[in-house]
Amino acid sequence: MAPTKILTCGDVNGNFYALQKKLNTIIKKSGPFDMLLCVGEFFGEDDSINAKMIDGHINLPIHTYILGPCCPSTSSYYPEDSAEISSNITFLGKRGILNTPAGLTIAYVSGIEGQTSNMVQFNIEDVIAMLKPVEVMGEFTGVDILLTSVWPAEVAKHSTNQPPEEVEGSKLVSRLAAGLRPRYHFAGGAIHYERSPYRNHRVIVEKQRHCTRFIGLAPVDNPAKEKWIYAFSLQPLKILTREELIVQPPNSTEFPYMDILEAQVQKERDEMMGKLEKDGSARNNFFDMETDMNKDNDIGSRKRQKEDWQSDAPAAKREQQPCWFCLSNVDAEKHLVVSVGANCYAAMPKGPLTDDHVLILSIGHIQSLVAAPPDVREEMNKYKNAFTLAADKAGKALVIFERNYKSQHLQLQMIPVPKKNAKHLKTAFLNQANMKGIEMTFIPEEEKLWDLVNEGCPYFFVELPDGSKLFTRSMKNFPLQFGREVLATSTILDCEEKVDWRACELGKERETELSKELQARFKPFDFTDEDDSD
Amino acid sequence: MSSLPSSSVDPTTSKNEPGENGEDDEQSGVNEISSSAINEEKDGETDRQKRRIKIAVAGCVHGEIETVYRTIASIEKRDSIKVDLVICCGDFQSVRNFGDLHHMHVNQKFRRIQSFYKYYSGEGVAPILTIFVGGNHEASGFLLELPNGGWVAPNIYYMGFANVLDFGGLRIAGLSGIFKPMDYFKGRYERPPFSNGSEISAYHVRALEVFRLRQLREKDGEQEKNCVDIVVSHDWPAGITEYGDVQQLLKFKPYFQEDIQQCKLGNSSTMQLLQELRPRYWFAAHLHCGFPALVPHETENGEQLEPTRFLALDKPIPGRHFLQILDFDVNEDAELKLNYDPTWLAILKSTDHLTEITSQKVYLPSKQSKERWDFRPVDEELENAHKLGDLVVPKDFYHTAPPLKEITKVRQNDPSSLYYKNPQSERFCQWVGIRNLNAMLAETTKEIGTPFYISDVSAEKGVIDENSQDEKEFGELGFVIDGAAGRNEAMDASVGTEMVASSNEWTAPVASVDDLDSLLAGFEAPPIGGGPPDAKRPKS
């Protein structure tokens, strides 16, 4: 059977003539197409043009399938449910799966994410309803195409290419895409972006599946001349053999939505546990290493989670919460900042283990060392060297650890320990890990952390003064305070009361004092100073 | 205690003797060396208050206690010495009868009655006072009658899950079992009849036991010191290999490589204990090989403390290093009896609420808890422990399971032993004022045995009739070596050739440790066959 030839376009916004012209050109060049799929808004603000389309005065040369409205102003042009709008245009309806005669399955959800479901919005129930048939189906492979009016959230994660500007997507769409596993996912409402294909399985751990190509299309006839139409041909997955289906393109990347799914699971668990507390005053979580942790006494952050979950604001809004660790948001706590470089900065943590405990953070919002670009890693390394020298001068050796688990922003902890206790470090870390059932692995000298850990995977990493590096990816039930716990033991820092940073918060005055001292001690080693003076 | 560093062996003077003698030692074998070394050292010693005693340390016994005694006796005879105490580092296999064999987690072919039952039944008497910790091959049902320790036979004392005892002023701590992470944080719940693998988890070390032992460390602000003289455990503290000659070890046990690298060779919780208690000696077994190591200790002010001399021993196989005889200095007037340690009794009492019968995790308080987390005894608690009166361990051995008088076909098919309430546990717990874990465990099953000493009075006159009072019954008799003399002679010939029970050498490992100088200095320091003169137990 010949593959189905398909065209897909972004928001038409009533630019029917431009669309018509383009379609004619393409057909002239490449022959007829079987269908046109429009993601995003179809109608525009001009009532007269809209009317011409509905009345059949404008004819599109290809049978066209459109999604519903994204704003109330255009909703009046759509019928209540899926229907033919004119002889050649089919309104797909709010959500559903279209099976084409050729055997393609095309799933779609129109509108923007919201708390309630109506003409212009879809909500969690819609997504659950879409996924339900998938869950009950024993051997669900995926759908051929998914159409959504808006982008999924975090789609660009792990991609080798990034969109020119950040697009705030819908987490519900991410979950839908994760569940439906489309071979092509088209979304409108924003810019053009063709993501490198992502795998729908975890390498080695799960059996191989097909990849998904996400394609965001710009609005029709946009002034920036961004790509807004996409042509391709497709054989339905149901007639493909497994081998044909799971061919992995060479540039395929990791699945981008794992974090969203995990966060969701965690939220549902929290909710079910009914453990959410009502009390606890809102607090500033700057340098709170456990902003997301689910710990009994972590009232502040848990409260925040709860508010997020229960508030009526659309989910997308949650994304706008400022990250406390991004330097641009540091204002309230800038007295903690010790040194600022080009890509990174050093600050004193709240509740430090020692007076010379520092954090090195990326200035921009970067998840982890593994996810960080080379220039950030390079500067992190400069800070490491500088603080190693500073520690050495004080008769101490530097321990560095990073926990990329239940944290949002790259932060390296640097803690100087007395040199005479440094020899206990390796045994202490390994023994504590063994006791807690954590599998720690040495990183061979010639290898780097980022060679061993995939971006987006949670991990714990520690580098000891003798240069040996240990890491673990077994983060199930990982004790969030692990690094502090080991260092606080009697053989190393002997300050077990400080394992929980909250127990040793100092108050702003003392913090200011200490970070000034830190600054003064660090000044001779601060490479950022030199740069400034040059 | 502050006198300890100065009165302890001066490395510069004692260096040569062990070195020279060490060479001799390898060729001529065993004990002459130690005695000559002792003489020489005594010349240099000024402290007339001290006398030297000998402790024989055995690795895994594996039911061969008779062999251990015979070997010691032959050495005693040849070298005209007298061993005062035997310490066994686990896999003791105190099998009373064929019923107990069902409780022992071993391969079927090793399920043999061996020699301990004779000492239980009274057929033989242990010639030397013996203490031991449990390993992973034990008559677990029997040992579970004595969670806080007790006599398993006249003159043979099991230390319980964890314990601290005083012998002639030497403070000896013991920890039974081996480390397995999945059981480490659980409570105790195992007892016969065993089910669902509880015969295995029964011998896994629990966090509570290590937690209690940690309370022996000095108080905050106090000068650091060697808090105990000897620690006995079955498995090694994981990470101890860093302080010994790993390459040598790997020559014989190449498959240890990975575990050593991952710090999984041994107990993950006891290395910290070693660093905190700084025992002068630590003895272990389990891995069936000899391995010495030396862990230096330094105070906050940079003063050198006595290092921990770690020694792992083998099992009783001819030609293997399974026995080590060491000299210890005690006060001239020290009585060579087992005593309870008042600090330990105070800790048991103040942590009694943490004892729980559960297969779930047990919560242990930490510095972050609101409740008490530091159980290092305060003065009042110590006083109360002293008020308990005589701290001598009473000789109150009882037969709970029936002793095996004769090996017959019928007996060999005996069913699994029942669980018994042991009067020793009851007496001890009542005396200290803590709950009796033995009785609590007994309440979890209906299959409780009627103790033999109640059901069969006639057979047990010698031991039982008199022990309502804690007077001596088997007391002095046990120290008479003559009783076993005939056997000793028979063994003698073989000892020199086959049984290399090397007596007194700490072979110096080549260690790759930062502080190599102090380590090596320490290595040469320990005098042959014994510790430094001051063996007085640190007072806390």
PDB file of N, CA, C and O in Angstrom, chain A residues 295 419-420 422-424 426-427 430-432 434-442 489-491 494-500 503, chain B residues 179 181 184-185 214 220 238-239 242-243 261-264 267-269 271-272 275-276 296 298-300 366-368 513-515:
ATOM      1  N   LYS A 295       9.747  15.483  53.302  1.00  0.00           N
ATOM      2  CA  LYS A 295      10.297  15.136  54.613  1.00  0.00           C
ATOM      3  C   LYS A 295       9.386  15.715  55.678  1.00  0.00           C
ATOM      4  O   LYS A 295       8.825  16.778  55.530  1.00  0.00           O
ATOM      5  N   LYS A 419      42.683  17.919  57.464  1.00  0.00           N
ATOM      6  CA  LYS A 419      43.471  16.985  56.667  1.00  0.00           C
ATOM      7  C   LYS A 419      43.669  15.642  57.354  1.00  0.00           C
ATOM      8  O   LYS A 419      43.682  14.607  56.704  1.00  0.00           O
ATOM      9  N   LYS A 420      43.824  15.680  58.669  1.00  0.00           N
ATOM     10  CA  LYS A 420      44.130  14.409  59.329  1.00  0.00           C
ATOM     11  C   LYS A 420      42.927  13.468  59.314  1.00  0.00           C
ATOM     12  O   LYS A 420      43.090  12.266  59.520  1.00  0.00           O
ATOM     13  N   ALA A 422      40.970  13.279  56.616  1.00  0.00           N
ATOM     14  CA  ALA A 422      40.629  13.024  55.208  1.00  0.00           C
ATOM     15  C   ALA A 422      40.783  11.554  54.855  1.00  0.00           C
ATOM     16  O   ALA A 422      40.093  11.040  53.984  1.00  0.00           O
ATOM     17  N   LYS A 423      41.681  10.866  55.550  1.00  0.00           N
ATOM     18  CA  LYS A 423      41.905   9.459  55.197  1.00  0.00           C
ATOM     19  C   LYS A 423      40.696   8.585  55.536  1.00  0.00           C
ATOM     20  O   LYS A 423      40.576   7.479  55.037  1.00  0.00           O
ATOM     21  N   HIS A 424      39.824   9.085  56.383  1.00  0.00           N
ATOM     22  CA  HIS A 424      38.629   8.302  56.725  1.00  0.00           C
ATOM     23  C   HIS A 424      37.511   8.457  55.703  1.00  0.00           C
ATOM     24  O   HIS A 424      36.511   7.761  55.752  1.00  0.00           O
ATOM     25  N   LYS A 426      36.923   7.990  52.412  1.00  0.00           N
ATOM     26  CA  LYS A 426      36.480   6.977  51.451  1.00  0.00           C
ATOM     27  C   LYS A 426      35.714   5.866  52.161  1.00  0.00           C
ATOM     28  O   LYS A 426      34.621   5.491  51.768  1.00  0.00           O
ATOM     29  N   THR A 427      36.318   5.378  53.247  1.00  0.00           N
ATOM     30  CA  THR A 427      35.664   4.322  54.010  1.00  0.00           C
ATOM     31  C   THR A 427      34.333   4.803  54.555  1.00  0.00           C
ATOM     32  O   THR A 427      33.349   4.070  54.538  1.00  0.00           O
ATOM     33  N   LEU A 430      31.743   4.937  51.747  1.00  0.00           N
ATOM     34  CA  LEU A 430      31.369   3.600  51.280  1.00  0.00           C
ATOM     35  C   LEU A 430      30.604   2.834  52.353  1.00  0.00           C
ATOM     36  O   LEU A 430      29.602   2.175  52.072  1.00  0.00           O
ATOM     37  N   ASN A 431      31.063   2.939  53.591  1.00  0.00           N
ATOM     38  CA  ASN A 431      30.373   2.203  54.654  1.00  0.00           C
ATOM     39  C   ASN A 431      28.961   2.723  54.875  1.00  0.00           C
ATOM     40  O   ASN A 431      28.028   1.951  55.048  1.00  0.00           O
ATOM     41  N   GLN A 432      28.816   4.038  54.887  1.00  0.00           N
ATOM     42  CA  GLN A 432      27.472   4.600  55.060  1.00  0.00           C
ATOM     43  C   GLN A 432      26.573   4.158  53.915  1.00  0.00           C
ATOM     44  O   GLN A 432      25.411   3.836  54.110  1.00  0.00           O
ATOM     45  N   ASN A 434      26.887   1.459  52.073  1.00  0.00           N
ATOM     46  CA  ASN A 434      26.563   0.048  52.241  1.00  0.00           C
ATOM     47  C   ASN A 434      25.483  -0.160  53.288  1.00  0.00           C
ATOM     48  O   ASN A 434      24.597  -0.996  53.132  1.00  0.00           O
ATOM     49  N   MET A 435      25.578   0.604  54.364  1.00  0.00           N
ATOM     50  CA  MET A 435      24.580   0.451  55.418  1.00  0.00           C
ATOM     51  C   MET A 435      23.190   0.842  54.935  1.00  0.00           C
ATOM     52  O   MET A 435      22.201   0.285  55.358  1.00  0.00           O
ATOM     53  N   LYS A 436      23.139   1.814  54.043  1.00  0.00           N
ATOM     54  CA  LYS A 436      21.848   2.294  53.571  1.00  0.00           C
ATOM     55  C   LYS A 436      21.427   1.614  52.285  1.00  0.00           C
ATOM     56  O   LYS A 436      20.439   1.998  51.666  1.00  0.00           O
ATOM     57  N   GLY A 437      22.206   0.632  51.852  1.00  0.00           N
ATOM     58  CA  GLY A 437      21.852  -0.102  50.642  1.00  0.00           C
ATOM     59  C   GLY A 437      22.023   0.718  49.368  1.00  0.00           C
ATOM     60  O   GLY A 437      21.337   0.494  48.388  1.00  0.00           O
ATOM     61  N   ILE A 438      22.942   1.664  49.387  1.00  0.00           N
ATOM     62  CA  ILE A 438      23.197   2.477  48.197  1.00  0.00           C
ATOM     63  C   ILE A 438      24.422   1.915  47.482  1.00  0.00           C
ATOM     64  O   ILE A 438      25.446   1.691  48.107  1.00  0.00           O
ATOM     65  N   GLU A 439      24.289   1.704  46.198  1.00  0.00           N
ATOM     66  CA  GLU A 439      25.401   1.144  45.415  1.00  0.00           C
ATOM     67  C   GLU A 439      26.274   2.276  44.905  1.00  0.00           C
ATOM     68  O   GLU A 439      25.894   3.009  44.003  1.00  0.00           O
ATOM     69  N   MET A 440      27.451   2.420  45.493  1.00  0.00           N
ATOM     70  CA  MET A 440      28.369   3.483  45.060  1.00  0.00           C
ATOM     71  C   MET A 440      29.411   2.899  44.120  1.00  0.00           C
ATOM     72  O   MET A 440      29.926   1.821  44.356  1.00  0.00           O
ATOM     73  N   THR A 441      29.717   3.648  43.086  1.00  0.00           N
ATOM     74  CA  THR A 441      30.685   3.177  42.098  1.00  0.00           C
ATOM     75  C   THR A 441      31.808   4.190  41.950  1.00  0.00           C
ATOM     76  O   THR A 441      31.560   5.397  41.983  1.00  0.00           O
ATOM     77  N   PHE A 442      33.020   3.702  41.765  1.00  0.00           N
ATOM     78  CA  PHE A 442      34.136   4.592  41.494  1.00  0.00           C
ATOM     79  C   PHE A 442      34.093   5.028  40.037  1.00  0.00           C
ATOM     80  O   PHE A 442      33.798   4.224  39.156  1.00  0.00           O
ATOM     81  N   THR A 489      29.893  12.752  60.559  1.00  0.00           N
ATOM     82  CA  THR A 489      30.215  11.682  61.511  1.00  0.00           C
ATOM     83  C   THR A 489      31.423  12.036  62.369  1.00  0.00           C
ATOM     84  O   THR A 489      32.228  12.896  62.016  1.00  0.00           O
ATOM     85  N   SER A 490      31.530  11.329  63.446  1.00  0.00           N
ATOM     86  CA  SER A 490      32.528  11.653  64.465  1.00  0.00           C
ATOM     87  C   SER A 490      33.946  11.578  63.923  1.00  0.00           C
ATOM     88  O   SER A 490      34.825  12.288  64.388  1.00  0.00           O
ATOM     89  N   THR A 491      34.188  10.737  62.934  1.00  0.00           N
ATOM     90  CA  THR A 491      35.559  10.588  62.459  1.00  0.00           C
ATOM     91  C   THR A 491      35.962  11.675  61.468  1.00  0.00           C
ATOM     92  O   THR A 491      37.128  11.796  61.148  1.00  0.00           O
ATOM     93  N   ASP A 494      32.573  15.527  62.945  1.00  0.00           N
ATOM     94  CA  ASP A 494      32.020  15.341  64.279  1.00  0.00           C
ATOM     95  C   ASP A 494      31.002  16.427  64.631  1.00  0.00           C
ATOM     96  O   ASP A 494      31.168  17.165  65.591  1.00  0.00           O
ATOM     97  N   CYS A 495      29.984  16.547  63.821  1.00  0.00           N
ATOM     98  CA  CYS A 495      28.933  17.529  64.126  1.00  0.00           C
ATOM     99  C   CYS A 495      27.589  16.940  63.725  1.00  0.00           C
ATOM    100  O   CYS A 495      26.871  17.497  62.902  1.00  0.00           O
ATOM    101  N   GLU A 496      27.295  15.776  64.276  1.00  0.00           N
ATOM    102  CA  GLU A 496      26.088  15.068  63.870  1.00  0.00           C
ATOM    103  C   GLU A 496      24.818  15.903  64.031  1.00  0.00           C
ATOM    104  O   GLU A 496      23.833  15.664  63.353  1.00  0.00           O
ATOM    105  N   GLU A 497      24.865  16.894  64.912  1.00  0.00           N
ATOM    106  CA  GLU A 497      23.666  17.705  65.108  1.00  0.00           C
ATOM    107  C   GLU A 497      23.376  18.572  63.881  1.00  0.00           C
ATOM    108  O   GLU A 497      22.293  19.119  63.743  1.00  0.00           O
ATOM    109  N   LYS A 498      24.356  18.678  62.990  1.00  0.00           N
ATOM    110  CA  LYS A 498      24.169  19.561  61.831  1.00  0.00           C
ATOM    111  C   LYS A 498      23.729  18.829  60.572  1.00  0.00           C
ATOM    112  O   LYS A 498      23.707  19.420  59.502  1.00  0.00           O
ATOM    113  N   VAL A 499      23.421  17.550  60.691  1.00  0.00           N
ATOM    114  CA  VAL A 499      23.047  16.789  59.502  1.00  0.00           C
ATOM    115  C   VAL A 499      21.906  17.483  58.769  1.00  0.00           C
ATOM    116  O   VAL A 499      21.944  17.673  57.565  1.00  0.00           O
ATOM    117  N   ASP A 500      20.909  17.895  59.511  1.00  0.00           N
ATOM    118  CA  ASP A 500      19.804  18.627  58.906  1.00  0.00           C
ATOM    119  C   ASP A 500      20.137  20.119  58.934  1.00  0.00           C
ATOM    120  O   ASP A 500      20.330  20.695  59.997  1.00  0.00           O
ATOM    121  N   ALA A 503      18.581  22.609  61.301  1.00  0.00           N
ATOM    122  CA  ALA A 503      18.936  22.623  62.711  1.00  0.00           C
ATOM    123  C   ALA A 503      20.068  23.599  62.987  1.00  0.00           C
ATOM    124  O   ALA A 503      20.354  23.896  64.136  1.00  0.00           O
TER     125      ALA A 503
ATOM    126  N   PHE B 179      27.388  -8.696  59.353  1.00  0.00           N
ATOM    127  CA  PHE B 179      26.617  -7.546  58.868  1.00  0.00           C
ATOM    128  C   PHE B 179      25.901  -7.871  57.570  1.00  0.00           C
ATOM    129  O   PHE B 179      26.483  -8.406  56.641  1.00  0.00           O
ATOM    130  N   PRO B 181      23.088  -5.551  55.261  1.00  0.00           N
ATOM    131  CA  PRO B 181      22.348  -4.283  55.293  1.00  0.00           C
ATOM    132  C   PRO B 181      20.835  -4.447  55.460  1.00  0.00           C
ATOM    133  O   PRO B 181      20.194  -3.661  56.152  1.00  0.00           O
ATOM    134  N   TYR B 184      20.022  -4.872  59.120  1.00  0.00           N
ATOM    135  CA  TYR B 184      20.786  -4.093  60.091  1.00  0.00           C
ATOM    136  C   TYR B 184      19.910  -3.215  60.988  1.00  0.00           C
ATOM    137  O   TYR B 184      20.127  -3.125  62.187  1.00  0.00           O
ATOM    138  N   PHE B 185      18.913  -2.597  60.413  1.00  0.00           N
ATOM    139  CA  PHE B 185      18.113  -1.661  61.199  1.00  0.00           C
ATOM    140  C   PHE B 185      16.886  -2.312  61.845  1.00  0.00           C
ATOM    141  O   PHE B 185      16.073  -1.640  62.465  1.00  0.00           O
ATOM    142  N   ARG B 214      28.746   1.993  70.856  1.00  0.00           N
ATOM    143  CA  ARG B 214      29.285   3.343  70.609  1.00  0.00           C
ATOM    144  C   ARG B 214      29.252   4.204  71.866  1.00  0.00           C
ATOM    145  O   ARG B 214      29.991   5.177  71.983  1.00  0.00           O
ATOM    146  N   ASP B 220      32.230  14.036  75.548  1.00  0.00           N
ATOM    147  CA  ASP B 220      32.690  15.229  74.846  1.00  0.00           C
ATOM    148  C   ASP B 220      33.594  16.037  75.771  1.00  0.00           C
ATOM    149  O   ASP B 220      33.281  16.208  76.951  1.00  0.00           O
ATOM    150  N   ALA B 238      34.704  -3.253  57.906  1.00  0.00           N
ATOM    151  CA  ALA B 238      34.941  -2.996  56.482  1.00  0.00           C
ATOM    152  C   ALA B 238      35.821  -1.766  56.344  1.00  0.00           C
ATOM    153  O   ALA B 238      35.504  -0.705  56.876  1.00  0.00           O
ATOM    154  N   GLY B 239      36.908  -1.916  55.636  1.00  0.00           N
ATOM    155  CA  GLY B 239      37.850  -0.809  55.483  1.00  0.00           C
ATOM    156  C   GLY B 239      39.130  -1.058  56.257  1.00  0.00           C
ATOM    157  O   GLY B 239      40.104  -0.338  56.095  1.00  0.00           O
ATOM    158  N   GLU B 242      42.583  -1.344  54.521  1.00  0.00           N
ATOM    159  CA  GLU B 242      43.401  -0.182  54.177  1.00  0.00           C
ATOM    160  C   GLU B 242      44.621  -0.078  55.089  1.00  0.00           C
ATOM    161  O   GLU B 242      45.580   0.621  54.771  1.00  0.00           O
ATOM    162  N   TYR B 243      44.547  -0.711  56.232  1.00  0.00           N
ATOM    163  CA  TYR B 243      45.599  -0.552  57.232  1.00  0.00           C
ATOM    164  C   TYR B 243      46.511  -1.771  57.326  1.00  0.00           C
ATOM    165  O   TYR B 243      47.237  -1.913  58.291  1.00  0.00           O
ATOM    166  N   GLN B 261      37.590  -3.163  47.288  1.00  0.00           N
ATOM    167  CA  GLN B 261      37.482  -1.871  46.620  1.00  0.00           C
ATOM    168  C   GLN B 261      36.182  -1.166  46.981  1.00  0.00           C
ATOM    169  O   GLN B 261      36.147   0.029  47.197  1.00  0.00           O
ATOM    170  N   GLN B 262      35.127  -1.953  47.078  1.00  0.00           N
ATOM    171  CA  GLN B 262      33.818  -1.375  47.389  1.00  0.00           C
ATOM    172  C   GLN B 262      33.613  -1.229  48.891  1.00  0.00           C
ATOM    173  O   GLN B 262      32.537  -0.879  49.333  1.00  0.00           O
ATOM    174  N   CYS B 263      34.632  -1.553  49.651  1.00  0.00           N
ATOM    175  CA  CYS B 263      34.549  -1.466  51.101  1.00  0.00           C
ATOM    176  C   CYS B 263      33.440  -2.378  51.622  1.00  0.00           C
ATOM    177  O   CYS B 263      32.708  -2.033  52.522  1.00  0.00           O
ATOM    178  N   LYS B 264      33.307  -3.547  51.002  1.00  0.00           N
ATOM    179  CA  LYS B 264      32.231  -4.441  51.406  1.00  0.00           C
ATOM    180  C   LYS B 264      32.777  -5.688  52.093  1.00  0.00           C
ATOM    181  O   LYS B 264      32.029  -6.621  52.364  1.00  0.00           O
ATOM    182  N   ASN B 267      32.029  -5.677  58.031  1.00  0.00           N
ATOM    183  CA  ASN B 267      30.904  -4.977  58.623  1.00  0.00           C
ATOM    184  C   ASN B 267      31.040  -3.477  58.382  1.00  0.00           C
ATOM    185  O   ASN B 267      32.014  -2.855  58.806  1.00  0.00           O
ATOM    186  N   SER B 268      30.050  -2.908  57.679  1.00  0.00           N
ATOM    187  CA  SER B 268      30.114  -1.486  57.320  1.00  0.00           C
ATOM    188  C   SER B 268      29.963  -0.572  58.522  1.00  0.00           C
ATOM    189  O   SER B 268      30.251   0.612  58.435  1.00  0.00           O
ATOM    190  N   SER B 269      29.468  -1.119  59.626  1.00  0.00           N
ATOM    191  CA  SER B 269      29.183  -0.230  60.754  1.00  0.00           C
ATOM    192  C   SER B 269      30.297  -0.217  61.783  1.00  0.00           C
ATOM    193  O   SER B 269      30.315   0.646  62.647  1.00  0.00           O
ATOM    194  N   MET B 271      33.744  -0.042  61.409  1.00  0.00           N
ATOM    195  CA  MET B 271      34.983   0.728  61.229  1.00  0.00           C
ATOM    196  C   MET B 271      34.886   2.037  62.015  1.00  0.00           C
ATOM    197  O   MET B 271      35.847   2.478  62.638  1.00  0.00           O
ATOM    198  N   GLN B 272      33.702   2.620  61.974  1.00  0.00           N
ATOM    199  CA  GLN B 272      33.519   3.854  62.743  1.00  0.00           C
ATOM    200  C   GLN B 272      33.644   3.560  64.243  1.00  0.00           C
ATOM    201  O   GLN B 272      34.206   4.348  65.001  1.00  0.00           O
ATOM    202  N   GLN B 275      37.155   3.475  65.127  1.00  0.00           N
ATOM    203  CA  GLN B 275      37.742   4.816  65.212  1.00  0.00           C
ATOM    204  C   GLN B 275      37.301   5.535  66.472  1.00  0.00           C
ATOM    205  O   GLN B 275      38.022   6.378  67.004  1.00  0.00           O
ATOM    206  N   GLU B 276      36.093   5.230  66.914  1.00  0.00           N
ATOM    207  CA  GLU B 276      35.577   5.944  68.087  1.00  0.00           C
ATOM    208  C   GLU B 276      36.060   5.342  69.395  1.00  0.00           C
ATOM    209  O   GLU B 276      36.333   6.056  70.352  1.00  0.00           O
ATOM    210  N   PRO B 296      46.400   3.575  63.336  1.00  0.00           N
ATOM    211  CA  PRO B 296      46.916   4.576  64.274  1.00  0.00           C
ATOM    212  C   PRO B 296      45.800   5.477  64.797  1.00  0.00           C
ATOM    213  O   PRO B 296      44.773   5.663  64.140  1.00  0.00           O
ATOM    214  N   GLU B 298      45.107   9.285  66.868  1.00  0.00           N
ATOM    215  CA  GLU B 298      45.747  10.533  67.240  1.00  0.00           C
ATOM    216  C   GLU B 298      44.711  11.377  67.960  1.00  0.00           C
ATOM    217  O   GLU B 298      43.552  11.383  67.561  1.00  0.00           O
ATOM    218  N   THR B 299      45.118  12.086  68.956  1.00  0.00           N
ATOM    219  CA  THR B 299      44.168  12.947  69.642  1.00  0.00           C
ATOM    220  C   THR B 299      44.011  14.248  68.871  1.00  0.00           C
ATOM    221  O   THR B 299      44.750  14.530  67.935  1.00  0.00           O
ATOM    222  N   GLU B 300      43.063  15.015  69.316  1.00  0.00           N
ATOM    223  CA  GLU B 300      42.795  16.324  68.721  1.00  0.00           C
ATOM    224  C   GLU B 300      44.077  17.172  68.704  1.00  0.00           C
ATOM    225  O   GLU B 300      44.338  17.903  67.767  1.00  0.00           O
ATOM    226  N   SER B 366      19.037  10.087  67.276  1.00  0.00           N
ATOM    227  CA  SER B 366      20.299  10.696  66.849  1.00  0.00           C
ATOM    228  C   SER B 366      20.342  12.105  67.408  1.00  0.00           C
ATOM    229  O   SER B 366      19.395  12.571  68.033  1.00  0.00           O
ATOM    230  N   LYS B 367      21.426  12.786  67.116  1.00  0.00           N
ATOM    231  CA  LYS B 367      21.573  14.146  67.632  1.00  0.00           C
ATOM    232  C   LYS B 367      20.433  15.054  67.188  1.00  0.00           C
ATOM    233  O   LYS B 367      20.221  16.102  67.755  1.00  0.00           O
ATOM    234  N   GLN B 368      19.768  14.654  66.133  1.00  0.00           N
ATOM    235  CA  GLN B 368      18.681  15.515  65.659  1.00  0.00           C
ATOM    236  C   GLN B 368      17.357  15.213  66.341  1.00  0.00           C
ATOM    237  O   GLN B 368      16.370  15.878  66.095  1.00  0.00           O
ATOM    238  N   VAL B 513      49.134   4.219  53.277  1.00  0.00           N
ATOM    239  CA  VAL B 513      48.314   5.152  54.040  1.00  0.00           C
ATOM    240  C   VAL B 513      49.088   6.465  54.108  1.00  0.00           C
ATOM    241  O   VAL B 513      50.320   6.475  54.125  1.00  0.00           O
ATOM    242  N   ASP B 514      48.335   7.549  54.137  1.00  0.00           N
ATOM    243  CA  ASP B 514      48.965   8.872  54.122  1.00  0.00           C
ATOM    244  C   ASP B 514      50.068   8.966  55.184  1.00  0.00           C
ATOM    245  O   ASP B 514      51.173   9.378  54.948  1.00  0.00           O
ATOM    246  N   ASP B 515      49.655   8.558  56.350  1.00  0.00           N
ATOM    247  CA  ASP B 515      50.504   8.795  57.502  1.00  0.00           C
ATOM    248  C   ASP B 515      51.462   7.628  57.688  1.00  0.00           C
ATOM    249  O   ASP B 515      51.457   6.961  58.702  1.00  0.00           O
TER     250      ASP B 515
END
